[in-house]
């Protein structure tokens, strides 16, 4: 029984950590946010060159067969650096989904492009009414002689503005909240009938709203089995939730450490505010909440690795805890930073905003608490 | 024991309501709901109140006050907030105005008070400094005497609306050798004086309300000093302890909860309106219960002042609980809005989400400014509990 | 608008407060608990002589027409003194119910006895399965030529062991959770077919379990309208809930004050523990929670006085807040008292136990939070 | 990274399980569920473990230990707790025993250790005093040298099981002039010595576990002193920092949650089983999530020790969160039992309610003893966060 990283994992951690330390300070990050598409294309190429874009893919698919541990390692560091490049949306979610349900042709066509950094994909699965239920799909897929025709609206497509291809969930059969009847389609972003509105989110990332009007795709665009997409979507959602939680855990660590450091330098009433016992105990609580979320993260990662039946339950425990404790840690950090915590000069407020966004992605605290309860019966 | 309003107070309340019904047009209400209000709109509303003679209820009648009882003032503030009127900018009307009519000389009163009442001149507050936050008396900005002027050098921070302001009232150090609270003077400074620079602070809500104000050899006539040299701390303290009825923000929180309920009725979660979700309702109800308690705590404080006494110990919790409740409502509102709470695009999602987020983020400051909640707890521990 | 007591109310408060101060210290209270019936009969007579037992009754019924304010005043003081005499069960609940729905004959027969201290009544409305739903009644009332015959089991009859008469709720018609069909009956405690088991509760009070086997009562025993008892029961439950909450608020005041005082005397590491800022802030929180519950208490009392439609909603807000904050204040008191808080020598633990019992009477925190939600729609 | 047990550890776990299946009879399990266990039952269980050779896994093998790895010790404790075995009384086996074999002389080892292992002699702990709780070193009980004896005078408090004990290990002041932590010695005292009086402390759970112990000119042979005079603080500190794997109480809390779920399935609320009530389930789930975190935090600590390192910073939160979770489970259990949680009558209501209440009330002490949670936070602030 050990929680040590392997040699390769340690190298990976050091590599990402060093990059964040040396090349990704908060000012750099701000510049990336302001660039076309909301991230730095050159940095993305660096990620490709450093081999980070291939980590989660099997060797067969051109990757190194990394698992949940490797993803956790990278995401924690990305969290500390507030990385805005579309790693989660393109590599983990879209790439992960392709690897899971794509056929050989689809994989060979696209995964290589993701891995070498030349292609960006985005999953368009959320709809305005669906909130956290990925089976709640009103976009329709009508099959025809030439393939399919898609109609509907998609919401909060992460980094949808810079994607060249969407993976669109659409309903081939059934009512809008049926678990059966949903299919996935690979849709070029420049297809006729797609309108996209690209917009920034408060955390400096980007998302897009899509409307699809009679968008035509060939039969070969079908990804996975017709009408059976929900399990794959929910499976990738669980994996993405763990990755995002890892990002949040990285931020929580940074937040409690930076708060401790700030409190030791900030003087009021002639002493560093770290001397005040009430603040000390609250910083201990921040530390504790980080350790708890870190433990739940390891638990979820280990159960994924072991293929345990209770993986989803562990994911919900983790995502719920991060929602509550992550936000609490960030709130406390701002309070202890005082006025400085309210400024964009410090990154502490940006951590809060990113944690809040993460809390809405793939289910907020209440959603996961309810799912935890239903999985406990 | 009686919380019924007297017939006189009922008549007064009805008068206020009729006034608000007539004058508080939808334009003002929409601006309030939309988040930050532009200066013009606020000024227009303040001028309407001025014309009615209701702009400064707390001021003594000889300076333009209304002569209302504390109960009437409370009714007025409550009705305005419940009706969704813009909040008055406090720096002139509630801060420097009372200092001027209490400690200023006749010339200062004549010169400054009318423009404050008429909203002709905007003020901002120069108290906080980078090294002096909760420990306000640690301020370093210094004013050195040079004939009939002071030469002011230093820096103020967190100056709300400095970018809109014509004047700033400042605490400055006029005696560097005296003890912390001594050696501080209270100066009124024209923001157009050479040597003043206002720099925007980028804040987490992506709005512009906070600033830094730099003073580089700024010449301020000694005639602009309030009261005696080195006695500024006394005047500032007066301000901090000055009757502040609306500190708990009860009607504002009530309105925010109403708004949240409307949003939760529109938002769909798990296929049904969020307002039908028991887990959500439980969180909302907990906040409502706290607000119901706060509302009565405020009434108790008002009643004890109306009765000729000082506010009781219960009043000490108004700021702490008021700001905590505001934050809790804002957090839950953000949660209710789902994804779109975090979207910055024009026309993306529902139009109610963006102001909700701005309010939530800016609202993090509520527990920091005006004496942080930690400092408030220290004060209660010492002054109320005797610890 | 004022929260001042009238002259009479001030006299009442002073009278109860002085009695608690001079004649009802914690050791005396312990002795009362150990007496027959779990309270002191002589003290009860003193209550009668001081005029306390008649306070809530109308002048017509032999009382002084006191209202919710007077009850609050007395109950807060009783709370501070941890009074075990059956004021709530006999005077407020049974007496209150009689005054509400009794006919002239029933009132004249019994209320005078309650007021002079000679009679004790207890409400038998709870059943093992009913928890907080007073309409959930399985005890049956079968009418016959001579009157009624009662069968069933009653639970947690407050001070049932010392009562001479029970007010029993029984179902004349309908299913066990129907709101209609429940009637009330005056049943002598020594009736044939009643078995009672008297037992102490953790807070030093007493309760009894009853079984009724073919208990016969005359037609005149019917109290109020046949089959229509639920509104009266729920109305008295709301009033009792406010009275018990007032008792809890009195205890919360005592708890925060005694904790402050103890912390100033208890030295550790060479200083009074009141010097530790973390404890100071927690004592401020205790003070705050008391003030909040006090405010909600005043709110409920004022809305009762005014006959407001939102009285029940105010009651639920109050009872919920007392459940959560009352217990929290008591837990914090024990923590700050340290080992001494764990002993029966200090009253602090008894306050916790009494607050916990109050939290189950007439609905716990969750029950009232749910009711608050349903009343908010 | 790997949390799978090795085949050896799996085999070991199975051996423990088989042993428990055979020896842990229903009588023991019922006693554990019922709340306080009588001395006889505990002794019987401890003797079964002794006969198996498993009574003192942490002791060095030459004194009767098992030679297990930390993982094995963890597995053993976990399996015992999950199976519902009685908790061992720690005063002999986990406290004074290790002090004796570490700092005692050969004669002391030979005289005391076998009886501890065989549960022939019961020990209690004489540390706390009325004026020395969290500030243990402030103790006042003094021992004055008189030839080959010490004469001990003073008072100990919170002495668990003193009424059952044959011996007490005490910290006493042997040099009143030295600094607080110096001048303290570690004495073993026969409870039958004249001058010792044990007085029951009535505690809030209505059970008898706590006592005061008074020493009135109690004669204690110098031969009963552990180690050097005035070095007692060192030995006591060793005890406090001695490896304590089961401090978080994870399996106990797991069992308490299982019990709570059974109760909630039986209790009817609003006409249906309480376990079907979402508000109740949400409270329960929040605790379960915290416990899942705690379980992994403990595994991380164990793994880092097993790996040859020191426990990481995460281990510092085990006591705080462990006790908080225990209390939270107990509070919710009391709530689940409804009225009957508070009934003291024999045969009144369900039989599960009374032990639940006792556990809840006695459990309030968990955050007070063993270094109060406030002291733990001070330690983390200083030692882990460097504040």
mmCIF file of N, CA and C in Angstrom, chain D residues 51 55 76 116 124 127 136 151 159-160 167 188 208 221 228 245 282 301-302 314 341 347 352 354 373 385:
data_model
loop_
_atom_site.group_PDB
_atom_site.id
_atom_site.type_symbol
_atom_site.label_atom_id
_atom_site.label_comp_id
_atom_site.label_asym_id
_atom_site.label_seq_id
_atom_site.Cartn_x
_atom_site.Cartn_y
_atom_site.Cartn_z
ATOM 1 N N UNK D 51 -4.141 -14.874 24.742
ATOM 2 C CA UNK D 51 -3.854 -16.288 24.458
ATOM 3 C C UNK D 51 -3.428 -16.505 23.007
ATOM 4 N N UNK D 55 -2.339 -9.491 21.844
ATOM 5 C CA UNK D 55 -2.856 -8.458 22.741
ATOM 6 C C UNK D 55 -2.108 -7.125 22.598
ATOM 7 N N UNK D 76 -5.193 -5.204 11.451
ATOM 8 C CA UNK D 76 -5.709 -5.858 12.647
ATOM 9 C C UNK D 76 -6.704 -4.954 13.385
ATOM 10 N N UNK D 116 0.120 -6.773 32.700
ATOM 11 C CA UNK D 116 -0.579 -5.911 31.730
ATOM 12 C C UNK D 116 -1.027 -6.746 30.543
ATOM 13 N N UNK D 124 -4.905 2.920 35.591
ATOM 14 C CA UNK D 124 -5.547 4.163 35.172
ATOM 15 C C UNK D 124 -4.474 5.252 35.110
ATOM 16 N N UNK D 127 -2.870 11.954 35.118
ATOM 17 C CA UNK D 127 -2.224 13.129 34.506
ATOM 18 C C UNK D 127 -2.947 14.414 34.905
ATOM 19 N N UNK D 136 -1.138 20.759 30.691
ATOM 20 C CA UNK D 136 -0.837 19.633 31.571
ATOM 21 C C UNK D 136 0.327 19.903 32.521
ATOM 22 N N UNK D 151 6.298 10.777 49.537
ATOM 23 C CA UNK D 151 4.998 11.032 50.154
ATOM 24 C C UNK D 151 4.223 11.924 49.174
ATOM 25 N N UNK D 159 -10.163 10.809 35.952
ATOM 26 C CA UNK D 159 -9.482 9.530 35.922
ATOM 27 C C UNK D 159 -10.456 8.420 35.527
ATOM 28 N N UNK D 160 -10.411 8.070 34.247
ATOM 29 C CA UNK D 160 -11.311 7.041 33.717
ATOM 30 C C UNK D 160 -10.997 5.690 34.360
ATOM 31 N N UNK D 167 -3.764 -0.162 39.803
ATOM 32 C CA UNK D 167 -2.618 0.749 39.816
ATOM 33 C C UNK D 167 -2.939 2.007 39.027
ATOM 34 N N UNK D 188 4.542 5.045 39.599
ATOM 35 C CA UNK D 188 3.527 3.989 39.539
ATOM 36 C C UNK D 188 3.007 3.784 40.957
ATOM 37 N N UNK D 208 -20.828 5.845 34.994
ATOM 38 C CA UNK D 208 -19.684 6.072 35.861
ATOM 39 C C UNK D 208 -18.402 5.669 35.150
ATOM 40 N N UNK D 221 6.951 3.750 47.195
ATOM 41 C CA UNK D 221 8.387 3.420 47.161
ATOM 42 C C UNK D 221 9.097 4.105 45.995
ATOM 43 N N UNK D 228 14.490 8.593 35.696
ATOM 44 C CA UNK D 228 15.112 9.521 36.631
ATOM 45 C C UNK D 228 14.098 10.447 37.282
ATOM 46 N N UNK D 245 -2.122 4.705 15.840
ATOM 47 C CA UNK D 245 -2.711 4.502 14.516
ATOM 48 C C UNK D 245 -4.216 4.704 14.492
ATOM 49 N N UNK D 282 -29.370 13.756 3.250
ATOM 50 C CA UNK D 282 -28.333 14.724 2.905
ATOM 51 C C UNK D 282 -27.388 14.945 4.080
ATOM 52 N N UNK D 301 -1.449 8.459 5.802
ATOM 53 C CA UNK D 301 -0.528 8.535 6.933
ATOM 54 C C UNK D 301 0.133 7.181 7.180
ATOM 55 N N UNK D 302 -0.681 6.118 7.165
ATOM 56 C CA UNK D 302 -0.156 4.764 7.375
ATOM 57 C C UNK D 302 0.869 4.433 6.284
ATOM 58 N N UNK D 314 -0.691 15.546 6.689
ATOM 59 C CA UNK D 314 -2.108 15.179 6.675
ATOM 60 C C UNK D 314 -2.513 14.441 7.950
ATOM 61 N N UNK D 341 -34.800 8.928 22.223
ATOM 62 C CA UNK D 341 -33.387 9.164 22.524
ATOM 63 C C UNK D 341 -33.223 9.736 23.925
ATOM 64 N N UNK D 347 -37.226 -0.463 28.884
ATOM 65 C CA UNK D 347 -38.251 -0.985 28.001
ATOM 66 C C UNK D 347 -39.129 0.070 27.363
ATOM 67 N N UNK D 352 -32.658 0.469 21.027
ATOM 68 C CA UNK D 352 -31.405 1.026 20.516
ATOM 69 C C UNK D 352 -31.171 2.460 20.936
ATOM 70 N N UNK D 354 -31.304 4.141 23.951
ATOM 71 C CA UNK D 354 -30.547 4.519 25.147
ATOM 72 C C UNK D 354 -29.030 4.524 24.924
ATOM 73 N N UNK D 373 -9.263 19.826 20.809
ATOM 74 C CA UNK D 373 -9.136 20.143 19.391
ATOM 75 C C UNK D 373 -8.572 21.558 19.181
ATOM 76 N N UNK D 385 1.863 24.582 9.577
ATOM 77 C CA UNK D 385 1.763 25.790 8.748
ATOM 78 C C UNK D 385 2.867 26.798 9.044
#
